[in-house]
XYZ file of C-alpha atoms in Angstrom:
209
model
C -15.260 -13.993 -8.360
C -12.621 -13.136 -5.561
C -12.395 -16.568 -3.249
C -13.444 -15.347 0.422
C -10.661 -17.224 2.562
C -11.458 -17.786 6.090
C -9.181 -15.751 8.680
C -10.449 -17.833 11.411
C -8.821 -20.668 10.358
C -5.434 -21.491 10.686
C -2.808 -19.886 8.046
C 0.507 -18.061 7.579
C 0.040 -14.300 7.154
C 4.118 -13.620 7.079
C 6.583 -14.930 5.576
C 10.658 -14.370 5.322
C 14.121 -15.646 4.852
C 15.676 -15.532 8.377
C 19.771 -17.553 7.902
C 21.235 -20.313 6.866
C 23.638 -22.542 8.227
C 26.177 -25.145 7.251
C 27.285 -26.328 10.623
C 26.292 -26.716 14.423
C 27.723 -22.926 15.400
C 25.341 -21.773 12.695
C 21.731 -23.068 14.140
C 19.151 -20.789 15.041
C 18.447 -21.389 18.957
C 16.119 -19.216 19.801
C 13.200 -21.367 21.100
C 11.303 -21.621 18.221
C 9.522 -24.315 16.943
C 11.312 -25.557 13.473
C 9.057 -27.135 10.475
C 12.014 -29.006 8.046
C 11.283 -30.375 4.766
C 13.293 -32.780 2.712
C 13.505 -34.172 -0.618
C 15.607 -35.959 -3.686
C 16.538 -33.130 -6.019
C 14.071 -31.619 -8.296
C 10.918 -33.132 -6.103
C 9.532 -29.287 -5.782
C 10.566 -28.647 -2.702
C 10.773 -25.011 -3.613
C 8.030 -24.699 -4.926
C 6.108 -26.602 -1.752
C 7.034 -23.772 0.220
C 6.404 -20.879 -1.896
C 2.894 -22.618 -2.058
C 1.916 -23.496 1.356
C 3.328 -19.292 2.512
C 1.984 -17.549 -0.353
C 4.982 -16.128 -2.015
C 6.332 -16.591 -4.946
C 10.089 -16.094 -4.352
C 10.435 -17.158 -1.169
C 12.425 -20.145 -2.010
C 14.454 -20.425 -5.580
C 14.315 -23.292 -7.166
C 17.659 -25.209 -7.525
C 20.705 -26.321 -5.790
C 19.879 -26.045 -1.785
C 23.301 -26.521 -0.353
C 22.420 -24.721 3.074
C 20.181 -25.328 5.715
C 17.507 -22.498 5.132
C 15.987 -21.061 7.789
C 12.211 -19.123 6.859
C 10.511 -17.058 9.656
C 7.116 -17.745 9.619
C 4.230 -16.237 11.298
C 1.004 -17.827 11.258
C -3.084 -17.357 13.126
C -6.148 -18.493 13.769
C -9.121 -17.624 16.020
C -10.489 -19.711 18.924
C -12.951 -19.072 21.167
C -13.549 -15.356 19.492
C -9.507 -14.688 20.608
C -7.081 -14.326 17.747
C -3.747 -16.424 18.579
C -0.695 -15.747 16.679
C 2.324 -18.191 16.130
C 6.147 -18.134 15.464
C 7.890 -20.784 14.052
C 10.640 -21.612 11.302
C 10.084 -23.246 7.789
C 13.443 -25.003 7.647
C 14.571 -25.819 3.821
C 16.852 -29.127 3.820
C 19.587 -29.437 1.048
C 18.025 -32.236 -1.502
C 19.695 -35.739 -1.715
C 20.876 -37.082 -4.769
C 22.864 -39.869 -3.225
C 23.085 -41.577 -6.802
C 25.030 -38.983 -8.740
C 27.307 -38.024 -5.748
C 30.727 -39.667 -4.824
C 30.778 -41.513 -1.404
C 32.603 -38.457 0.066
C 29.788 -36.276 -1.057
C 27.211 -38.970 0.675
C 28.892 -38.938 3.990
C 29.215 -35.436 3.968
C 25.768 -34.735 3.228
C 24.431 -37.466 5.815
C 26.401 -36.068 8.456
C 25.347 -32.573 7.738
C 21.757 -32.759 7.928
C 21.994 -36.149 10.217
C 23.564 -33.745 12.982
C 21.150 -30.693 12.373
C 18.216 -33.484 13.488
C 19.473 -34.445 16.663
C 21.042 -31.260 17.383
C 18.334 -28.565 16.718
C 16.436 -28.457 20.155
C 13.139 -26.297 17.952
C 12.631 -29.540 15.175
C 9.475 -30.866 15.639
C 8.463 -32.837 12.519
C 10.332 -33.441 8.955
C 8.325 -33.440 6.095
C 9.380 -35.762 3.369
C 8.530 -35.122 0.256
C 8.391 -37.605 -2.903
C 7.517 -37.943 -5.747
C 3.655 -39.502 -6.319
C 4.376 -40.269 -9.789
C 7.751 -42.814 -8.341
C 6.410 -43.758 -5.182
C 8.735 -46.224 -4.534
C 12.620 -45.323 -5.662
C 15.176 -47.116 -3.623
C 16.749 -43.593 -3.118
C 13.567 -42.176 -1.259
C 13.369 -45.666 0.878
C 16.568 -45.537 1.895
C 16.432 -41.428 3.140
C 13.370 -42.865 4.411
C 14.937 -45.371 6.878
C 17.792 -43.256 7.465
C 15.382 -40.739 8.821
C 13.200 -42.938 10.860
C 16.840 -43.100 13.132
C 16.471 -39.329 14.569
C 13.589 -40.498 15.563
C 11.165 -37.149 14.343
C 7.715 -37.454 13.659
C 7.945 -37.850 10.144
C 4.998 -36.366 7.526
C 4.815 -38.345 4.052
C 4.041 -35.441 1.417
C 3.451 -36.630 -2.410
C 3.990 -33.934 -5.143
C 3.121 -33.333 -8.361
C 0.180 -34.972 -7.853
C -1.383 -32.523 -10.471
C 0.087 -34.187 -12.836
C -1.795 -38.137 -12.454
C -5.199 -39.311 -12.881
C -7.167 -39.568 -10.022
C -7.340 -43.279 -10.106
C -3.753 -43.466 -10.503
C -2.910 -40.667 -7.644
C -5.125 -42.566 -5.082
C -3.231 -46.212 -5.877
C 0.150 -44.315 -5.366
C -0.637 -42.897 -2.416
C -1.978 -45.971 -1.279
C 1.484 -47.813 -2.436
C 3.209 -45.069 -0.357
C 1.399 -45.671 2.926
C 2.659 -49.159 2.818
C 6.146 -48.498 1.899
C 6.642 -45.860 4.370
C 4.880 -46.461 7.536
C 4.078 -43.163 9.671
C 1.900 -41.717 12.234
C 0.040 -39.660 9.868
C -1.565 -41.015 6.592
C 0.972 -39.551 3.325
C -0.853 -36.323 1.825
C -0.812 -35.303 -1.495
C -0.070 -31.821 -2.829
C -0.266 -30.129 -6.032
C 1.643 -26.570 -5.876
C -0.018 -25.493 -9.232
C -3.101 -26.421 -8.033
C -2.789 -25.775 -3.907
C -4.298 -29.485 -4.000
C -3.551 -30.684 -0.124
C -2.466 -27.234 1.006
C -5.166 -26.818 3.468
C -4.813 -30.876 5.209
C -0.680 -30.037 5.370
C -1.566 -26.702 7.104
C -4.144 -28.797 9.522
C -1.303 -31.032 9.890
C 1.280 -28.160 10.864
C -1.275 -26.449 13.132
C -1.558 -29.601 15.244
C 2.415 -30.074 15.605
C 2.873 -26.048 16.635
C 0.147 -24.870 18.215
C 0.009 -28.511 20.602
């Protein structure tokens, strides 16, 4: 049996690569509110956002060596009135600050450091981790490195499909106390769509506020 999805309720009805950029001259200024995700390599990133919009190509899985810009266009109904949103998805190269040479680092830092302060629309980062490795040095150091720009910062655990339920609970309690935000850390399975729903409730609060 088909599942019956509730229109009135928040979601993203269109979805679509818009640019990319590798440098300041390159952001897209138009006023719109920006969504940015972030990860180590290989965290599913890609697959993240070809969950939470419905598409299955929207993002390829690999290498992200661009900032990635993905129109988005999202509802919901209030008070019997349908109100329609436009924002930007914003795909974040993935870190992999072990494997890279110190050049590579700094480059990479800078790159993505300046698109945080610069980019007027950026109005939360989520980072995403791993929930089976909740605590690699690598993710609490992009972690505190992060904290600087001074973003409201949204703790996302994947793969969570892939633990017990005991053992995804205990993780995701280990990852509220090693990193500290706002907003409790969410987990999301995108085989499943697991946590879809509370990281749309999430992203409904930061762009329709």
């Amino acid at each position: 049996m088909a599942e019956i999805k509730d229109i009135t309720k928040f979601h993203i009805f269109s979805s679509a690569y818009f640019a990319s950029a590798v440098n300041r001259s390159q952001y897209v200024t138009d006023g719109k509110k920006e969504i940015a995700f972030i990860g180590r390599s290989n965290v599913g990133k890609s697959s993240l956002i070809n969950s939470l919009t419905g598409r299955k190509k929207l993002a390829y899985v690999g290498k992200t060596r661009t900032i990635n810009y993905y129109a988005i266009q999202s509802r919901r109904i209030e008070n019997e009135e349908e109100q329609r949103q436009d924002w930007y998805l914003v795909d974040l190269p993935g870190y992999g600050f072990a494997k890279t040479s110190q050049e590579n680092k700094d480059s990479w830092s800078s790159f993505i450091d300046e698109y945080m302060k610069k980019s007027p629309g950026l109005i939360m980062i989520g980072l995403l981790l791993d929930l089976r490795h909740p605590g690699l040095p690598i993710d609490l150091k992009a972690f505190d490195w992060l904290k600087k720009a001074g973003i409201p910062i949204q703790i996302i655990g994947t793969k969570g499909d892939k633990l017990s339920r005991n053992d995804l609970k205990k993780n995701l309690m280990q990852m509220k106390k090693l990193f500290p935000t706002a907003s409790l850390p969410l987990a999301y399975s995108s085989l499943t769509g697991e946590g879809r729903d509370a990281l749309l409730e999430v992203i409904e609060r930061k762009i329709c506020e």
